PDB file of C-alpha atoms in Angstrom:
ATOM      1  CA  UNK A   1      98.259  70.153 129.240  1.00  0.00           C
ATOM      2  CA  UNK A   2      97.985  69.779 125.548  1.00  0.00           C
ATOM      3  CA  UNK A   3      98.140  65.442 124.834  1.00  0.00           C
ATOM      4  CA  UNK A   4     101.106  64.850 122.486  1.00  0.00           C
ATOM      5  CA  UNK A   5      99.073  63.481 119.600  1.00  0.00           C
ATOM      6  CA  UNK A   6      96.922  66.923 119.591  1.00  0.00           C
ATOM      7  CA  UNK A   7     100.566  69.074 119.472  1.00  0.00           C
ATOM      8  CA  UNK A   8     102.108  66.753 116.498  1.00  0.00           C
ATOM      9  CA  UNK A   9      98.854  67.198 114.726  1.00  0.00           C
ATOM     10  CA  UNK A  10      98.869  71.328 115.243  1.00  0.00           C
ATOM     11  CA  UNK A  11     102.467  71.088 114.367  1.00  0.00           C
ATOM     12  CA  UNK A  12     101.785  69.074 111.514  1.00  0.00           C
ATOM     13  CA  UNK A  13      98.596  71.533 109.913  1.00  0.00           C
ATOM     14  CA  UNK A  14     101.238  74.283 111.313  1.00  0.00           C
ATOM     15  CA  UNK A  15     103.974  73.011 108.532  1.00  0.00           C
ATOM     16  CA  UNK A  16     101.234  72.435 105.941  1.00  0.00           C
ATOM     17  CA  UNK A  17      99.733  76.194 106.295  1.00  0.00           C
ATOM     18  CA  UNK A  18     103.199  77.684 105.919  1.00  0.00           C
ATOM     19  CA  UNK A  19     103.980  75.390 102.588  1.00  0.00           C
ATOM     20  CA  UNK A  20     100.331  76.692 101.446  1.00  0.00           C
ATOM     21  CA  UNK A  21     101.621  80.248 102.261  1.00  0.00           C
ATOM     22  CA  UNK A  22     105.141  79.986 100.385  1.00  0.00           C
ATOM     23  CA  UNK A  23     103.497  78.384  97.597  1.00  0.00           C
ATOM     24  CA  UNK A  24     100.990  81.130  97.084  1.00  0.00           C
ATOM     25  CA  UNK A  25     103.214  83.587  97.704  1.00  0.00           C
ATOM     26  CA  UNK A  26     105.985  82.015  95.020  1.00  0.00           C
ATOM     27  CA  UNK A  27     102.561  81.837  92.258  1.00  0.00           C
ATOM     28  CA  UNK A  28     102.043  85.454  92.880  1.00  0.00           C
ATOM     29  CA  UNK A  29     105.851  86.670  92.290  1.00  0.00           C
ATOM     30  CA  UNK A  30     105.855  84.589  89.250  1.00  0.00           C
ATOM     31  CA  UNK A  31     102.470  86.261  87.556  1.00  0.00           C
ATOM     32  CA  UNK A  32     104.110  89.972  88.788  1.00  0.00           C
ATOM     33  CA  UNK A  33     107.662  88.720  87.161  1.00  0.00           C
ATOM     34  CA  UNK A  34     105.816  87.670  83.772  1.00  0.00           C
ATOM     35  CA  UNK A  35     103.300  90.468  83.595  1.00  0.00           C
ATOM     36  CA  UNK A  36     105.923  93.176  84.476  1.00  0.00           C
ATOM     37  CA  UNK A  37     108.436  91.289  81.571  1.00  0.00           C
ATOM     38  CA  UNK A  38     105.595  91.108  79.254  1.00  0.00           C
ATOM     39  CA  UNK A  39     104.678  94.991  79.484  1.00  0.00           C
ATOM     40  CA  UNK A  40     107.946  96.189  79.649  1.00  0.00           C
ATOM     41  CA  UNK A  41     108.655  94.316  76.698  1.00  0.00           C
ATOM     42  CA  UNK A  42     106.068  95.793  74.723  1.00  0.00           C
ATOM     43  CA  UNK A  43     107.163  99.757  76.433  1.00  0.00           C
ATOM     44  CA  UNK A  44     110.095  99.054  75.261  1.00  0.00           C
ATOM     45  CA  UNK A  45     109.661  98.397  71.636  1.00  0.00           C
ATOM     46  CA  UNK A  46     107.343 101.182  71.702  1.00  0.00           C
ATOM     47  CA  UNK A  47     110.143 103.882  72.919  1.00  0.00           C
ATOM     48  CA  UNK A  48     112.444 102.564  70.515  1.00  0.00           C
ATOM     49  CA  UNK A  49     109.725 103.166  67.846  1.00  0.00           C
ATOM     50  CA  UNK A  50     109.137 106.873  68.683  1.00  0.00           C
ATOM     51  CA  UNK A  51     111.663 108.957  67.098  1.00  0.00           C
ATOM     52  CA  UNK A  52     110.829 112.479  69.080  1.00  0.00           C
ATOM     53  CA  UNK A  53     111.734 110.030  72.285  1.00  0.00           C
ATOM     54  CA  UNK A  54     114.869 108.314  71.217  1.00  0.00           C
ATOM     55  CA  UNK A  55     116.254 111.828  70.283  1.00  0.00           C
ATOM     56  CA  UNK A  56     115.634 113.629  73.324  1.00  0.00           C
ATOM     57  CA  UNK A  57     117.057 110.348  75.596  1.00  0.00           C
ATOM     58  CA  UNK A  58     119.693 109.888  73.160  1.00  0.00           C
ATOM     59  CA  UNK A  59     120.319 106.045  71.368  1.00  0.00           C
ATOM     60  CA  UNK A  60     120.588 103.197  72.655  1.00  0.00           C
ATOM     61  CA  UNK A  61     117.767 103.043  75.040  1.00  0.00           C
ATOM     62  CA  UNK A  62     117.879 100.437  77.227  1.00  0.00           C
ATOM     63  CA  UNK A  63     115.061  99.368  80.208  1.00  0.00           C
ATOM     64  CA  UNK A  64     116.251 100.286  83.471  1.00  0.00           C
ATOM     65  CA  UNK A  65     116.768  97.996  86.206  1.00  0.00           C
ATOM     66  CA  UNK A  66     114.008  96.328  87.731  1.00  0.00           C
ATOM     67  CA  UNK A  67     114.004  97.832  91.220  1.00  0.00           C
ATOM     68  CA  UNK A  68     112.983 101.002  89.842  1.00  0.00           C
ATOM     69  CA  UNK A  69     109.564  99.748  88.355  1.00  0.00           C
ATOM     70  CA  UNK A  70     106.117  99.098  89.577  1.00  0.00           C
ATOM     71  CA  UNK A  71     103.609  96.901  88.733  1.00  0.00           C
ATOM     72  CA  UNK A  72      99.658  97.094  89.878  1.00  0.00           C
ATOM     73  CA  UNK A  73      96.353  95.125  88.753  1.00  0.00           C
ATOM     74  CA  UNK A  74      93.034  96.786  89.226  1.00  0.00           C
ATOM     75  CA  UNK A  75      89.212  95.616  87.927  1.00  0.00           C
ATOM     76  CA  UNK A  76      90.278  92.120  89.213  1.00  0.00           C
ATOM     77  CA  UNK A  77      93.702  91.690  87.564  1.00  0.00           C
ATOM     78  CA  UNK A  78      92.381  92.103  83.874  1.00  0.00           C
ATOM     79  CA  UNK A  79      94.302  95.505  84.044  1.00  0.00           C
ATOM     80  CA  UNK A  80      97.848  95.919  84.316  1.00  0.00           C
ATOM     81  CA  UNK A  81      99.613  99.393  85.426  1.00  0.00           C
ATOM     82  CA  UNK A  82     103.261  99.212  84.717  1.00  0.00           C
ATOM     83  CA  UNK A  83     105.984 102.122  85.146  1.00  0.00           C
ATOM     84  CA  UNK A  84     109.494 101.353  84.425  1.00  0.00           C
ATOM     85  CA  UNK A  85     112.733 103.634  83.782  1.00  0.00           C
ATOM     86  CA  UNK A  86     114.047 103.733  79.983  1.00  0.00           C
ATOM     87  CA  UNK A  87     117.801 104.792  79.858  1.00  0.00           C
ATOM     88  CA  UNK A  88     119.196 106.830  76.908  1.00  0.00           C
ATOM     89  CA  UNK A  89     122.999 107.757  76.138  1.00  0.00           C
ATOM     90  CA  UNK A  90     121.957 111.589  76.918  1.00  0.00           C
ATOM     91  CA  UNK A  91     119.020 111.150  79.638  1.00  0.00           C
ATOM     92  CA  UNK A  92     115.742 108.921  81.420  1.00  0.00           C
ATOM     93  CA  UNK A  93     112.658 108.898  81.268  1.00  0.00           C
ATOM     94  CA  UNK A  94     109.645 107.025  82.847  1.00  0.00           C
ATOM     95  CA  UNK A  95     107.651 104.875  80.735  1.00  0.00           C
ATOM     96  CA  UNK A  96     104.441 104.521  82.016  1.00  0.00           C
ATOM     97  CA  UNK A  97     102.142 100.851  80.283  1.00  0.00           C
ATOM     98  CA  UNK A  98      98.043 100.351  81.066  1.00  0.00           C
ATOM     99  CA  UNK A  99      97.269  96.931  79.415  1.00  0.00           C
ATOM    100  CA  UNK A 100      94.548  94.521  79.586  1.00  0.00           C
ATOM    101  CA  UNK A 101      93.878  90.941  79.213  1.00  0.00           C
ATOM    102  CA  UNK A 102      91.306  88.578  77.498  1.00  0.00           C
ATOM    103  CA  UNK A 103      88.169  88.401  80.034  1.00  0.00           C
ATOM    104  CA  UNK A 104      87.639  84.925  81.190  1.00  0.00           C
ATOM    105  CA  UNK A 105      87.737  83.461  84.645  1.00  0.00           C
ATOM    106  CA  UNK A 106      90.968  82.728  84.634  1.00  0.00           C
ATOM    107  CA  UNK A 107      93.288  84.099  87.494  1.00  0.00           C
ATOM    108  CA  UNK A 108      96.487  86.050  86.321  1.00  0.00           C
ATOM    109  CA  UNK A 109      98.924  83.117  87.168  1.00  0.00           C
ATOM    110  CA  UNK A 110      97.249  80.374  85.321  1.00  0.00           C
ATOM    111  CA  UNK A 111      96.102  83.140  82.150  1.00  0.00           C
ATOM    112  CA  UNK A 112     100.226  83.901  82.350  1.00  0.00           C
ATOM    113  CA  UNK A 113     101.195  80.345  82.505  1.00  0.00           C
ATOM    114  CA  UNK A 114      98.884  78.013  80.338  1.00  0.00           C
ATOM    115  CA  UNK A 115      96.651  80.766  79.063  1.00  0.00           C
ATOM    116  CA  UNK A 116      97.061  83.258  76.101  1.00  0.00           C
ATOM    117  CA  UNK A 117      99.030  85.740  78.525  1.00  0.00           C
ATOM    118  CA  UNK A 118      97.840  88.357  75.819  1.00  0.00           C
ATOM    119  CA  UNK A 119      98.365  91.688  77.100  1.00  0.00           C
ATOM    120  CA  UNK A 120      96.839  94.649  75.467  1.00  0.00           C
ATOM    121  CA  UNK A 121      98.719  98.209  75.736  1.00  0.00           C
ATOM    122  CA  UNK A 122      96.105 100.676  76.133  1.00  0.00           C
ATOM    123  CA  UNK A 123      98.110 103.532  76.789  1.00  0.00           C
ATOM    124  CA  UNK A 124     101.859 104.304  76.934  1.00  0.00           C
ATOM    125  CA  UNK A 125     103.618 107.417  77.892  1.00  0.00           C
ATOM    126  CA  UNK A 126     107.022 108.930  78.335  1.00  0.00           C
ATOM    127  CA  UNK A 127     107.471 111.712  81.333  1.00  0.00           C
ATOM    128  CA  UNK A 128     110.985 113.220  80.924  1.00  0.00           C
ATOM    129  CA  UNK A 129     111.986 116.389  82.852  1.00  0.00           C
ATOM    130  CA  UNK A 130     113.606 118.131  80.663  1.00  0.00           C
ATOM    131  CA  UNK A 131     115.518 121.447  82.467  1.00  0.00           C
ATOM    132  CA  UNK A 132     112.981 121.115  85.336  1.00  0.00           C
ATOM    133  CA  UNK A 133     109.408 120.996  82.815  1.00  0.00           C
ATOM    134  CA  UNK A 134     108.174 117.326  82.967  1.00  0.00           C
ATOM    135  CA  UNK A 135     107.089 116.929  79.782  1.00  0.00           C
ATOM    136  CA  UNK A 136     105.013 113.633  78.734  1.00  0.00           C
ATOM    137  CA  UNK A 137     104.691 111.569  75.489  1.00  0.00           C
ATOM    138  CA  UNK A 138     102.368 109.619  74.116  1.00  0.00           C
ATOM    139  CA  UNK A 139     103.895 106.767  72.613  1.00  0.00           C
ATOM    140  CA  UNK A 140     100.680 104.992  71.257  1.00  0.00           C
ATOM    141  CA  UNK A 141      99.005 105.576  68.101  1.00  0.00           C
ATOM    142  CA  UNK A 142      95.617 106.959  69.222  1.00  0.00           C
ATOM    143  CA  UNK A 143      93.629 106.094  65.763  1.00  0.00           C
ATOM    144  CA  UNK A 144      94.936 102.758  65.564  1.00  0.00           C
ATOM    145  CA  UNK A 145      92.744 101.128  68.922  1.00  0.00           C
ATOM    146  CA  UNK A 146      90.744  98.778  68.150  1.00  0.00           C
ATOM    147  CA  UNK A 147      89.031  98.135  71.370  1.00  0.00           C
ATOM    148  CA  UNK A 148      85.227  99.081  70.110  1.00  0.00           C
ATOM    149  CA  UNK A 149      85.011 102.131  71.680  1.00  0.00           C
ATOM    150  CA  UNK A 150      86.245 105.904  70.498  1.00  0.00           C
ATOM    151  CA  UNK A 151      89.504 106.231  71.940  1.00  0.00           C
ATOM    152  CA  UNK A 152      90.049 110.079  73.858  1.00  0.00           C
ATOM    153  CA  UNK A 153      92.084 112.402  72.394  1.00  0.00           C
ATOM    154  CA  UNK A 154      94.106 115.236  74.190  1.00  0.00           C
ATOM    155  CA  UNK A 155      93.387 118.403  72.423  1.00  0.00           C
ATOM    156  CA  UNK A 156      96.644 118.890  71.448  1.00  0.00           C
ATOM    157  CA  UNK A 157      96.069 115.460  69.293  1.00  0.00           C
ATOM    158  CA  UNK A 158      95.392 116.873  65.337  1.00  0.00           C
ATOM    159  CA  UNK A 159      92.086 115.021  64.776  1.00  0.00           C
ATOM    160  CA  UNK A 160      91.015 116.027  68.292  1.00  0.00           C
ATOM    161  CA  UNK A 161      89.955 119.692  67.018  1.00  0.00           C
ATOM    162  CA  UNK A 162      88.028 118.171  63.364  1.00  0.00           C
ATOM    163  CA  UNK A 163      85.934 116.057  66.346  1.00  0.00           C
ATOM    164  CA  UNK A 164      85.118 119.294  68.700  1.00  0.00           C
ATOM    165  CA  UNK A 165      84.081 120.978  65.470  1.00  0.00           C
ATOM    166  CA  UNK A 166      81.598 118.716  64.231  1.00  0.00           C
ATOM    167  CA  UNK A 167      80.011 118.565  67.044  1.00  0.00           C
ATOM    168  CA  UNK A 168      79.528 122.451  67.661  1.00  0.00           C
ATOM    169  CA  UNK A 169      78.447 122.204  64.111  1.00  0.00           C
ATOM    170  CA  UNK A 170      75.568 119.551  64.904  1.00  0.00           C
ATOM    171  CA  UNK A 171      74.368 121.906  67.903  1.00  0.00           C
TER     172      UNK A 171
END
């Protein structure tokens, strides 16, 4: 038989791990909610910006609801993966976001919060089916990347061919 000072306690530390739970829990909704706003955001602005995209979806494009996105972190939360739905007056497409953060110790929920919630885009690309052929967009500038390193280029990218050249030349 469990004494009734030993129950009230394990109800007690009970009530307190379930508040801990909730609380963590609520934090982690919160950094999805303003990582996913933050990315979509910047998707956003960058569909409106490409012209080949807002003439196949049609203007006004709009973001889609939320339920239809996704949101993942890898390498420790300093990369964000975001895919949301971008509505046009003729069709949708899926707008896919990779952006990173500052590095710094810093979780995700305290960077968002108090931090410089600075996210990078890396990459950002349409996929529209268009009469059954998915067809995908780039909607980033590829020279423009600062990031340090030499940013990849698909081959169908115009400098992408001047690059394979010089280097057969070297050879």
């Amino acid at each position: 038989m469990v004494s009734p000072r030993i129950r009230e306690l394990l109800w007690r530390s009970g009530g307190a791990g379930l508040l801990g739970l909730t609380v963590w829990q609520l934090a982690d909704a919160v950094t999805d909610t303003l990582v996913f706003r933050q990315c979509r955001k910047q998707g956003l602005r960058l569909a409106k910006e490409n012209a080949e995209l807002c003439e196949l979806l049609g203007a006004p494009l709009s973001a889609g609801p939320w339920y239809n996105a996704s949101l993942a972190f890898s390498h420790d939360g300093f990369l964000a993966n975001c895919m949301f739905r971008v509505d046009g007056a003729n069709c949708s497409s899926d707008v896919t976001v990779r952006a990173i953060r500052k590095p710094g110790k810093m979780g995700n929920f305290l960077y968002c919060t108090v931090g410089a919630a600075e996210w990078k885009v890396l990459t950002c690309d349409a996929t529209l089916a268009l009469g059954g052929v998915a067809r995908r967009l780039n909607l980033v500038d590829l020279i423009s990347q600062p990031l340090g390193a030499t940013p990849r280029m698909p081959m169908s990218h115009p400098h992408a061919v001047g690059k394979i050249k010089s280097v057969e030349q070297k050879s």
